């Protein structure tokens, strides 16, 4: 429905930004910084452990601060983290930015979903959430192809700066 267009735009921006880091962030860690399978496994185990600790706190954060404020703050974090990832020449710094992004990224979905639940008619919530997920999946197909093309011909930093721009628009 037209009145949920801001939720759909948030999904579009969220999906595009997510796909750039999740599609190419690990590739950059492997190709540019020499990550091995062991490093990747340790990274994923660390992120999983930290996510278990922070998930409930982030949910309470959204409840206390509200969706609009949370989404704005998280988008600013994205700009900092994505720019930091693009500009870092240090494996530890790049890993730090990747971990921070991965920990904070669920806040976008949580904030967007609770925003929709507040503005939507109860009967429209399931179908609108499904449409939001469909938009996320559509960006999962289109964005990696476009960003991969840019990445191969210009350099890995440019797609991350594009993701910064998307995060700024989302603010």
Coordinates of N, CA, C and O in Angstrom, one line a residue:
X1 N 0.8 -1.2 0.0 CA 0.0 0.0 0.0 C 0.9 1.2 0.0 O 2.0 1.3 0.6
X2 N 0.4 2.3 -0.6 CA 1.1 3.5 -0.8 C 1.5 4.2 0.6 O 2.6 4.7 0.7
X3 N 0.7 4.0 1.5 CA 1.0 4.7 2.8 C 2.2 4.1 3.6 O 2.7 4.6 4.5
X4 N 2.6 2.9 3.1 CA 3.8 2.3 3.7 C 5.0 2.4 2.9 O 6.0 1.7 3.1
X5 N 5.0 3.4 2.0 CA 6.2 3.6 1.1 C 7.5 3.9 1.9 O 8.5 3.5 1.4
X6 N 7.4 4.6 3.0 CA 8.7 4.8 3.7 C 9.3 3.6 4.3 O 10.5 3.4 4.3
X7 N 8.4 2.7 4.7 CA 8.9 1.4 5.2 C 9.6 0.6 4.0 O 10.7 0.0 4.1
X8 N 8.9 0.7 2.8 CA 9.5 0.0 1.7 C 10.8 0.6 1.2 O 11.7 -0.1 0.8
X9 N 10.9 1.9 1.3 CA 12.2 2.6 1.0 C 13.3 2.2 2.0 O 14.4 2.0 1.6
X10 N 12.9 2.1 3.2 CA 13.9 1.7 4.2 C 14.4 0.3 3.9 O 15.6 0.0 4.0
X11 N 13.5 -0.6 3.5 CA 13.9 -1.9 3.1 C 14.8 -1.9 1.9 O 15.8 -2.7 1.9
X12 N 14.5 -1.1 0.9 CA 15.3 -1.0 -0.3 C 16.7 -0.5 0.1 O 17.7 -1.1 -0.3
X13 N 16.8 0.6 0.9 CA 18.1 1.1 1.3 C 18.9 0.1 2.2 O 20.1 -0.1 2.0
X14 N 18.1 -0.5 3.1 CA 18.8 -1.5 4.0 C 19.3 -2.7 3.2 O 20.4 -3.1 3.4
X15 N 18.5 -3.2 2.2 CA 19.0 -4.3 1.4 C 20.2 -4.0 0.6 O 21.1 -4.7 0.5
X16 N 20.1 -2.8 -0.1 CA 21.3 -2.4 -0.9 C 22.5 -2.2 -0.1 O 23.6 -2.7 -0.5
X17 N 22.5 -1.6 1.0 CA 23.6 -1.4 1.9 C 24.1 -2.7 2.4 O 25.3 -3.0 2.4
X18 N 23.2 -3.5 2.9 CA 23.6 -4.8 3.4 C 24.4 -5.7 2.4 O 25.4 -6.3 2.7
X19 N 23.8 -5.7 1.2 CA 24.4 -6.6 0.2 C 25.8 -6.2 -0.2 O 26.6 -7.0 -0.5
X20 N 26.1 -4.9 -0.1 CA 27.5 -4.5 -0.5 C 28.4 -5.0 0.6 O 29.5 -5.6 0.2
X21 N 28.1 -4.8 1.8 CA 29.1 -5.3 2.8 C 29.1 -6.8 2.9 O 30.1 -7.5 3.0
X22 N 27.9 -7.4 3.0 CA 27.9 -8.9 3.1 C 28.4 -9.6 1.9 O 28.9 -10.8 2.0
X23 N 28.2 -9.0 0.7 CA 28.7 -9.7 -0.5 C 30.2 -9.5 -0.7 O 30.9 -10.4 -1.2
X24 N 30.7 -8.3 -0.4 CA 32.1 -8.0 -0.7 C 33.0 -7.8 0.5 O 34.2 -7.8 0.3
X25 N 32.4 -7.6 1.7 CA 33.2 -7.4 2.9 C 34.1 -8.6 3.1 O 35.4 -8.5 3.4
X26 N 33.6 -9.8 3.0 CA 34.4 -11.0 3.3 C 35.4 -11.2 2.2 O 36.5 -11.6 2.4
X27 N 35.0 -10.9 0.9 CA 35.9 -11.0 -0.2 C 37.1 -10.1 0.0 O 38.3 -10.5 -0.2
X28 N 36.9 -8.9 0.5 CA 37.9 -7.9 0.8 C 38.8 -8.5 1.9 O 40.1 -8.4 1.8
X29 N 38.3 -9.0 2.9 CA 39.1 -9.6 4.0 C 40.0 -10.7 3.5 O 41.1 -10.8 3.9
X30 N 39.5 -11.5 2.6 CA 40.3 -12.6 2.0 C 41.3 -12.1 1.0 O 42.5 -12.4 1.1
X31 N 40.9 -11.4 0.0 CA 41.8 -11.0 -1.1 C 42.8 -9.9 -0.7 O 43.9 -9.9 -1.1
X32 N 42.3 -8.9 0.1 CA 43.2 -7.8 0.4 C 44.0 -8.0 1.7 O 45.1 -7.5 1.8
X33 N 43.4 -8.7 2.6 CA 44.0 -8.8 3.9 C 44.5 -10.3 4.2 O 45.0 -10.5 5.3
X34 N 44.3 -11.2 3.3 CA 44.9 -12.5 3.5 C 44.2 -13.4 4.5 O 44.8 -14.3 5.0
X35 N 42.9 -13.2 4.7 CA 42.2 -14.1 5.6 C 42.2 -15.5 5.1 O 42.1 -15.8 3.9
X36 N 42.3 -16.5 6.0 CA 42.3 -17.9 5.7 C 40.9 -18.5 6.2 O 40.2 -17.7 6.9
X37 N 40.7 -19.7 6.0 CA 39.5 -20.4 6.5 C 39.5 -20.3 8.0 O 38.4 -20.1 8.6
X38 N 40.6 -20.5 8.6 CA 40.7 -20.4 10.1 C 40.3 -19.0 10.6 O 39.5 -18.9 11.5
X39 N 40.8 -18.0 9.9 CA 40.5 -16.6 10.3 C 39.0 -16.4 10.2 O 38.3 -15.8 11.0
X40 N 38.4 -16.9 9.1 CA 37.0 -16.7 8.8 C 36.1 -17.4 9.9 O 35.1 -16.9 10.4
X41 N 36.5 -18.6 10.2 CA 35.8 -19.4 11.2 C 35.9 -18.7 12.6 O 34.8 -18.6 13.3
X42 N 37.0 -18.2 12.9 CA 37.1 -17.5 14.2 C 36.3 -16.2 14.2 O 35.7 -15.8 15.2
X43 N 36.3 -15.5 13.0 CA 35.5 -14.3 12.9 C 34.0 -14.6 13.1 O 33.3 -13.9 13.9
X44 N 33.5 -15.6 12.4 CA 32.1 -16.0 12.5 C 31.7 -16.4 13.9 O 30.7 -16.1 14.5
X45 N 32.6 -17.2 14.6 CA 32.3 -17.6 16.0 C 32.3 -16.4 16.9 O 31.5 -16.3 17.8
X46 N 33.2 -15.5 16.7 CA 33.3 -14.3 17.6 C 32.0 -13.4 17.4 O 31.4 -12.9 18.3
X47 N 31.6 -13.2 16.1 CA 30.4 -12.5 15.8 C 29.2 -13.1 16.4 O 28.3 -12.5 17.0
X48 N 29.1 -14.5 16.3 CA 28.0 -15.2 16.9 C 27.9 -15.0 18.4 O 26.9 -14.8 19.0
X49 N 29.1 -15.1 19.0 CA 29.1 -15.0 20.5 C 28.7 -13.6 20.9 O 27.9 -13.4 21.8
X50 N 29.2 -12.6 20.2 CA 28.9 -11.2 20.5 C 27.4 -10.9 20.3 O 26.8 -10.2 21.0
X51 N 26.9 -11.5 19.2 CA 25.5 -11.3 18.9 C 24.6 -11.9 20.0 O 23.5 -11.3 20.3
X52 N 25.0 -13.0 20.5 CA 24.2 -13.6 21.6 C 24.1 -12.7 22.8 O 23.1 -12.6 23.5
X53 N 25.2 -12.0 23.1 CA 25.3 -11.1 24.2 C 24.5 -9.8 24.0 O 23.9 -9.3 24.9
X54 N 24.6 -9.3 22.8 CA 24.0 -7.9 22.5 C 22.6 -7.9 22.0 O 22.0 -6.9 22.0
X55 N 22.1 -9.0 21.5 CA 20.8 -9.0 20.8 C 19.7 -8.5 21.7 O 18.9 -7.6 21.3
X56 N 19.5 -9.0 22.9 CA 18.5 -8.5 23.8 C 18.7 -7.0 24.2 O 17.7 -6.3 24.3
X57 N 19.9 -6.6 24.4 CA 20.2 -5.2 24.7 C 19.8 -4.3 23.5 O 19.2 -3.2 23.8
X58 N 20.0 -4.7 22.3 CA 19.6 -3.9 21.2 C 18.1 -3.9 21.0 O 17.5 -2.8 20.7
X59 N 17.4 -4.9 21.4 CA 15.9 -4.9 21.3 C 15.4 -3.9 22.3 O 14.5 -3.1 22.0
X60 N 16.0 -3.9 23.5 CA 15.5 -2.9 24.6 C 15.9 -1.5 24.1 O 15.2 -0.6 24.4
X61 N 17.0 -1.3 23.4 CA 17.4 0.0 22.9 C 16.3 0.5 22.0 O 16.0 1.7 22.1
X62 N 15.8 -0.3 21.1 CA 14.8 0.2 20.2 C 13.5 0.5 21.0 O 12.9 1.5 20.7
X63 N 13.2 -0.3 21.9 CA 12.0 0.0 22.8 C 12.1 1.3 23.5 O 11.2 2.1 23.6
X64 N 13.3 1.6 24.1 CA 13.5 2.8 24.8 C 13.7 4.1 24.0 O 13.1 5.1 24.3
X65 N 14.4 4.0 22.9 CA 14.7 5.1 22.1 C 13.7 5.4 21.0 O 13.7 6.5 20.5
X66 N 13.0 4.4 20.5 CA 12.1 4.6 19.4 C 12.7 4.2 18.1 O 14.0 4.2 18.0
X67 N 11.9 4.0 17.1 CA 12.4 3.5 15.8 C 13.1 4.6 15.1 O 14.2 4.4 14.5
X68 N 12.5 5.8 15.0 CA 13.1 6.8 14.2 C 14.5 7.2 14.7 O 15.4 7.3 13.9
X69 N 14.6 7.4 16.0 CA 15.9 7.7 16.5 C 16.9 6.6 16.3 O 18.1 6.8 16.0
X70 N 16.5 5.4 16.6 CA 17.4 4.2 16.4 C 17.9 4.1 15.0 O 19.0 3.9 14.7
X71 N 16.9 4.2 14.0 CA 17.3 4.1 12.6 C 18.2 5.2 12.2 O 19.2 5.0 11.4
X72 N 18.1 6.4 12.7 CA 19.0 7.5 12.4 C 20.4 7.3 12.9 O 21.4 7.4 12.2
X73 N 20.4 6.8 14.2 CA 21.7 6.6 14.8 C 22.4 5.4 14.1 O 23.6 5.5 13.8
X74 N 21.7 4.4 13.8 CA 22.3 3.2 13.2 C 22.8 3.6 11.8 O 23.9 3.1 11.4
X75 N 22.1 4.4 11.1 CA 22.5 4.9 9.7 C 23.8 5.7 9.8 O 24.7 5.5 9.0
X76 N 24.0 6.5 10.8 CA 25.2 7.2 11.0 C 26.3 6.2 11.3 O 27.5 6.4 10.8
X77 N 26.1 5.2 12.2 CA 27.1 4.2 12.4 C 27.5 3.5 11.1 O 28.7 3.2 10.9
X78 N 26.5 3.2 10.3 CA 26.8 2.6 9.0 C 27.8 3.4 8.2 O 28.7 2.9 7.6
X79 N 27.5 4.7 8.1 CA 28.4 5.6 7.3 C 29.8 5.5 7.9 O 30.8 5.4 7.1
X80 N 30.0 5.6 9.2 CA 31.3 5.5 9.8 C 32.0 4.2 9.6 O 33.1 4.1 9.2
X81 N 31.2 3.1 9.8 CA 31.8 1.8 9.7 C 32.1 1.5 8.2 O 33.2 0.9 7.9
X82 N 31.2 1.8 7.3 CA 31.5 1.5 5.9 C 32.7 2.3 5.3 O 33.5 1.8 4.6
X83 N 32.7 3.6 5.7 CA 33.9 4.4 5.3 C 35.1 3.9 5.9 O 36.2 3.8 5.3
X84 N 35.1 3.5 7.2 CA 36.2 3.0 7.9 C 36.7 1.7 7.2 O 37.9 1.5 7.0
X85 N 35.8 0.9 6.8 CA 36.2 -0.4 6.2 C 36.8 -0.1 4.8 O 37.8 -0.7 4.5
X86 N 36.3 0.8 4.1 CA 36.8 1.1 2.8 C 38.2 1.8 2.9 O 39.1 1.5 2.0
X87 N 38.4 2.6 3.9 CA 39.7 3.3 4.0 C 40.8 2.6 4.8 O 41.9 3.0 4.8
X88 N 40.4 1.5 5.5 CA 41.3 0.9 6.4 C 42.3 0.1 5.6 O 42.0 -0.6 4.7
X89 N 43.6 0.2 5.9 CA 44.6 -0.5 5.3 C 45.2 -1.6 6.3 O 46.1 -2.2 6.0
X90 N 44.5 -1.7 7.4 CA 45.0 -2.6 8.5 C 44.0 -3.7 8.6 O 42.8 -3.4 8.7
X91 N 44.4 -4.9 8.7 CA 43.5 -6.1 8.9 C 42.7 -6.0 10.1 O 41.5 -6.4 10.2
X92 N 43.3 -5.5 11.2 CA 42.6 -5.5 12.5 C 41.5 -4.4 12.5 O 40.4 -4.6 13.0
X93 N 41.8 -3.3 11.9 CA 40.8 -2.3 11.7 C 39.7 -2.7 10.8 O 38.5 -2.5 11.1
X94 N 40.0 -3.3 9.7 CA 38.9 -3.8 8.8 C 38.1 -4.9 9.5 O 36.8 -4.9 9.4
X95 N 38.7 -5.7 10.3 CA 37.9 -6.7 11.0 C 37.0 -6.1 12.0 O 35.9 -6.5 12.2
X96 N 37.6 -5.1 12.7 CA 36.8 -4.4 13.7 C 35.5 -3.8 13.1 O 34.4 -3.9 13.6
X97 N 35.7 -3.1 12.0 CA 34.6 -2.4 11.3 C 33.6 -3.5 10.8 O 32.4 -3.3 10.9
X98 N 34.1 -4.6 10.3 CA 33.1 -5.7 9.9 C 32.3 -6.2 11.0 O 31.1 -6.4 10.9
X99 N 33.0 -6.4 12.2 CA 32.3 -7.0 13.3 C 31.2 -6.0 13.8 O 30.1 -6.3 14.1
X100 N 31.6 -4.7 13.9 CA 30.6 -3.7 14.4 C 29.5 -3.6 13.4 O 28.3 -3.6 13.9
X101 N 29.7 -3.6 12.1 CA 28.6 -3.6 11.2 C 27.7 -4.8 11.4 O 26.5 -4.6 11.4
X102 N 28.3 -5.9 11.5 CA 27.5 -7.1 11.6 C 26.6 -7.1 12.9 O 25.5 -7.6 12.9
X103 N 27.2 -6.6 14.0 CA 26.4 -6.5 15.3 C 25.3 -5.5 15.2 O 24.2 -5.7 15.7
X104 N 25.5 -4.4 14.5 CA 24.5 -3.3 14.5 C 23.4 -3.5 13.4 O 22.3 -3.1 13.6
X105 N 23.8 -4.3 12.4 CA 22.8 -4.4 11.2 C 21.4 -5.0 11.6 O 20.5 -4.6 11.0
X106 N 21.3 -5.9 12.6 CA 19.9 -6.3 12.9 C 19.0 -5.1 13.4 O 17.8 -5.2 13.3
X107 N 19.6 -4.1 13.9 CA 18.8 -2.9 14.4 C 18.0 -2.3 13.3 O 16.9 -1.8 13.5
X108 N 18.5 -2.3 12.0 CA 17.7 -1.8 10.9 C 16.4 -2.6 10.7 O 15.4 -2.0 10.5
X109 N 16.5 -3.9 10.7 CA 15.4 -4.7 10.5 C 14.4 -4.6 11.7 O 13.2 -4.5 11.5
X110 N 14.9 -4.6 12.9 CA 14.1 -4.5 14.1 C 13.4 -3.1 14.1 O 12.1 -3.0 14.2
X111 N 14.1 -2.1 13.8 CA 13.5 -0.7 13.8 C 12.5 -0.6 12.7 O 11.4 0.0 12.9
X112 N 12.8 -1.1 11.5 CA 11.9 -1.0 10.4 C 10.6 -1.8 10.7 O 9.5 -1.3 10.4
X113 N 10.7 -3.0 11.2 CA 9.6 -3.8 11.5 C 8.7 -3.2 12.6 O 7.4 -3.2 12.4
X114 N 9.3 -2.7 13.6 CA 8.4 -2.1 14.7 C 7.8 -0.8 14.2 O 6.7 -0.4 14.6
X115 N 8.5 0.0 13.3 CA 7.9 1.2 12.7 C 6.7 0.8 11.9 O 5.7 1.4 12.0
X116 N 6.8 -0.3 11.1 CA 5.7 -0.7 10.3 C 4.5 -1.1 11.2 O 3.4 -0.8 10.9
X117 N 4.8 -1.8 12.2 CA 3.7 -2.3 13.2 C 3.0 -1.1 13.8 O 1.8 -1.2 14.1
X118 N 3.7 0.0 14.0 CA 3.1 1.2 14.5 C 2.2 2.0 13.5 O 1.2 2.6 13.9
X119 N 2.6 2.0 12.3 CA 1.9 2.8 11.3 C 0.8 2.0 10.5 O -0.1 2.6 9.9
X120 N 1.0 0.7 10.5 CA 0.1 -0.2 9.6 C -1.1 -0.6 10.3 O -1.1 -0.8 11.6
X121 N -2.2 -0.9 9.6 CA -3.4 -1.5 10.1 C -3.0 -3.0 10.3 O -2.2 -3.6 9.6
X122 N -3.5 -3.5 11.4 CA -3.1 -4.9 11.8 C -3.2 -5.9 10.7 O -2.3 -6.7 10.6
X123 N -4.2 -5.8 9.9 CA -4.4 -6.8 8.8 C -3.3 -6.6 7.7 O -3.0 -7.6 7.0
X124 N -2.7 -5.5 7.6 CA -1.7 -5.2 6.6 C -0.3 -5.6 7.0 O 0.6 -5.6 6.1
X125 N -0.1 -5.8 8.2 CA 1.3 -6.0 8.7 C 1.9 -7.3 8.1 O 3.0 -7.1 7.5
X126 N 1.3 -8.4 8.1 CA 2.0 -9.6 7.5 C 2.4 -9.4 6.0 O 3.5 -9.7 5.6
X127 N 1.4 -8.9 5.2 CA 1.7 -8.7 3.8 C 2.7 -7.6 3.6 O 3.6 -7.7 2.7
X128 N 2.7 -6.6 4.4 CA 3.7 -5.5 4.2 C 5.1 -6.0 4.7 O 6.1 -5.6 4.0
X129 N 5.2 -6.8 5.7 CA 6.5 -7.3 6.1 C 7.0 -8.3 5.0 O 8.2 -8.3 4.7
X130 N 6.1 -9.1 4.4 CA 6.5 -9.9 3.3 C 7.0 -9.1 2.1 O 8.0 -9.5 1.5
X131 N 6.4 -8.0 1.8 CA 6.8 -7.2 0.8 C 8.2 -6.6 1.1 O 9.0 -6.5 0.2
X132 N 8.4 -6.2 2.3 CA 9.7 -5.7 2.7 C 10.8 -6.7 2.5 O 11.9 -6.4 2.0
X133 N 10.5 -8.0 2.9 CA 11.5 -9.1 2.7 C 11.7 -9.3 1.2 O 12.8 -9.6 0.8
X134 N 10.7 -9.2 0.4 CA 10.8 -9.4 -1.0 C 11.7 -8.3 -1.6 O 12.5 -8.6 -2.5
X135 N 11.6 -7.1 -1.1 CA 12.4 -6.0 -1.6 C 13.9 -6.3 -1.2 O 14.8 -6.1 -2.0
X136 N 14.1 -6.8 0.0 CA 15.4 -7.2 0.5 C 16.0 -8.2 -0.5 O 17.2 -8.2 -0.8
X137 N 15.2 -9.2 -0.8 CA 15.7 -10.3 -1.7 C 16.0 -9.7 -3.1 O 16.9 -10.2 -3.8
X138 N 15.2 -8.8 -3.6 CA 15.4 -8.2 -4.9 C 16.7 -7.5 -4.9 O 17.5 -7.6 -5.9
X139 N 17.0 -6.8 -3.9 CA 18.3 -6.1 -3.8 C 19.5 -7.1 -3.7 O 20.5 -6.8 -4.2
X140 N 19.2 -8.2 -3.2 CA 20.2 -9.3 -3.1 C 20.6 -9.8 -4.4 O 21.7 -10.3 -4.6
X141 N 19.8 -9.6 -5.4 CA 20.1 -10.1 -6.8 C 20.7 -8.9 -7.6 O 21.8 -9.1 -8.2
X142 N 20.2 -7.7 -7.5 CA 20.6 -6.6 -8.3 C 21.9 -6.0 -7.8 O 22.9 -5.8 -8.6
X143 N 22.0 -5.7 -6.6 CA 23.1 -4.9 -6.0 C 24.4 -5.6 -6.1 O 25.4 -5.0 -6.6
X144 N 24.6 -6.9 -5.8 CA 25.9 -7.5 -5.9 C 26.4 -7.5 -7.4 O 27.6 -7.4 -7.6
X145 N 25.5 -7.7 -8.3 CA 26.0 -7.6 -9.7 C 26.5 -6.3 -10.1 O 27.6 -6.1 -10.6
X146 N 25.8 -5.2 -9.8 CA 26.2 -3.9 -10.1 C 27.4 -3.5 -9.3 O 28.4 -2.9 -9.9
X147 N 27.5 -3.8 -8.0 CA 28.6 -3.4 -7.2 C 29.8 -4.3 -7.6 O 31.0 -3.8 -7.5
X148 N 29.6 -5.5 -8.0 CA 30.7 -6.4 -8.4 C 31.4 -5.8 -9.7 O 32.6 -5.8 -9.8
X149 N 30.6 -5.3 -10.6 CA 31.1 -4.7 -11.8 C 32.0 -3.5 -11.4 O 33.1 -3.3 -11.9
X150 N 31.4 -2.7 -10.5 CA 32.2 -1.5 -10.1 C 33.5 -1.9 -9.4 O 34.6 -1.4 -9.7
X151 N 33.4 -2.9 -8.5 CA 34.5 -3.3 -7.7 C 35.6 -3.9 -8.6 O 36.8 -3.6 -8.4
X152 N 35.3 -4.6 -9.7 CA 36.3 -5.2 -10.6 C 37.0 -4.1 -11.4 O 38.2 -4.3 -11.7
X153 N 36.4 -3.0 -11.7 CA 37.0 -2.1 -12.6 C 37.5 -0.8 -12.0 O 38.3 -0.1 -12.5
X154 N 37.0 -0.5 -10.8 CA 37.4 0.7 -10.1 C 38.2 0.5 -8.8 O 39.1 1.2 -8.5
X155 N 37.8 -0.5 -8.1 CA 38.5 -0.8 -6.8 C 37.5 -1.1 -5.8 O 36.3 -0.8 -5.9
X156 N 37.9 -1.8 -4.7 CA 36.9 -2.3 -3.7 C 36.3 -1.2 -2.9 O 35.3 -1.3 -2.3
X157 N 37.0 0.0 -2.8 CA 36.5 1.0 -1.9 C 35.2 1.7 -2.4 O 34.4 2.1 -1.6
X158 N 35.1 1.8 -3.7 CA 33.9 2.6 -4.3 C 32.6 2.0 -3.9 O 31.7 2.7 -3.5
X159 N 32.4 0.7 -4.0 CA 31.0 0.2 -3.5 C 30.7 0.5 -2.1 O 29.6 0.7 -1.7
X160 N 31.8 0.5 -1.2 CA 31.6 0.8 0.2 C 31.2 2.3 0.4 O 30.4 2.6 1.2
X161 N 31.8 3.1 -0.5 CA 31.4 4.6 -0.4 C 30.0 4.7 -0.9 O 29.2 5.6 -0.5
X162 N 29.6 4.0 -1.9 CA 28.2 4.0 -2.4 C 27.3 3.6 -1.3 O 26.2 4.2 -1.1
X163 N 27.6 2.5 -0.5 CA 26.8 2.1 0.6 C 26.8 3.2 1.7 O 25.7 3.4 2.3
X164 N 27.8 4.0 1.8 CA 27.8 5.1 2.8 C 26.7 6.1 2.3 O 26.0 6.7 3.1
X165 N 26.7 6.4 1.0 CA 25.7 7.3 0.5 C 24.3 6.8 0.7 O 23.4 7.6 1.0
X166 N 24.1 5.5 0.5 CA 22.8 4.9 0.8 C 22.4 5.1 2.2 O 21.2 5.4 2.5
X167 N 23.4 4.9 3.1 CA 23.1 5.1 4.6 C 22.7 6.5 4.9 O 21.9 6.8 5.7
X168 N 23.4 7.5 4.2 CA 23.1 8.9 4.4 C 21.7 9.2 3.9 O 21.0 10.0 4.6
X169 N 21.3 8.6 2.8 CA 20.0 8.9 2.3 C 18.9 8.3 3.3 O 17.9 8.9 3.5
X170 N 19.2 7.2 3.9 CA 18.3 6.5 4.8 C 18.1 7.4 6.1 O 17.1 7.3 6.7
X171 N 19.1 8.2 6.5 CA 19.0 9.0 7.6 C 17.8 10.0 7.4 O 17.0 10.2 8.2

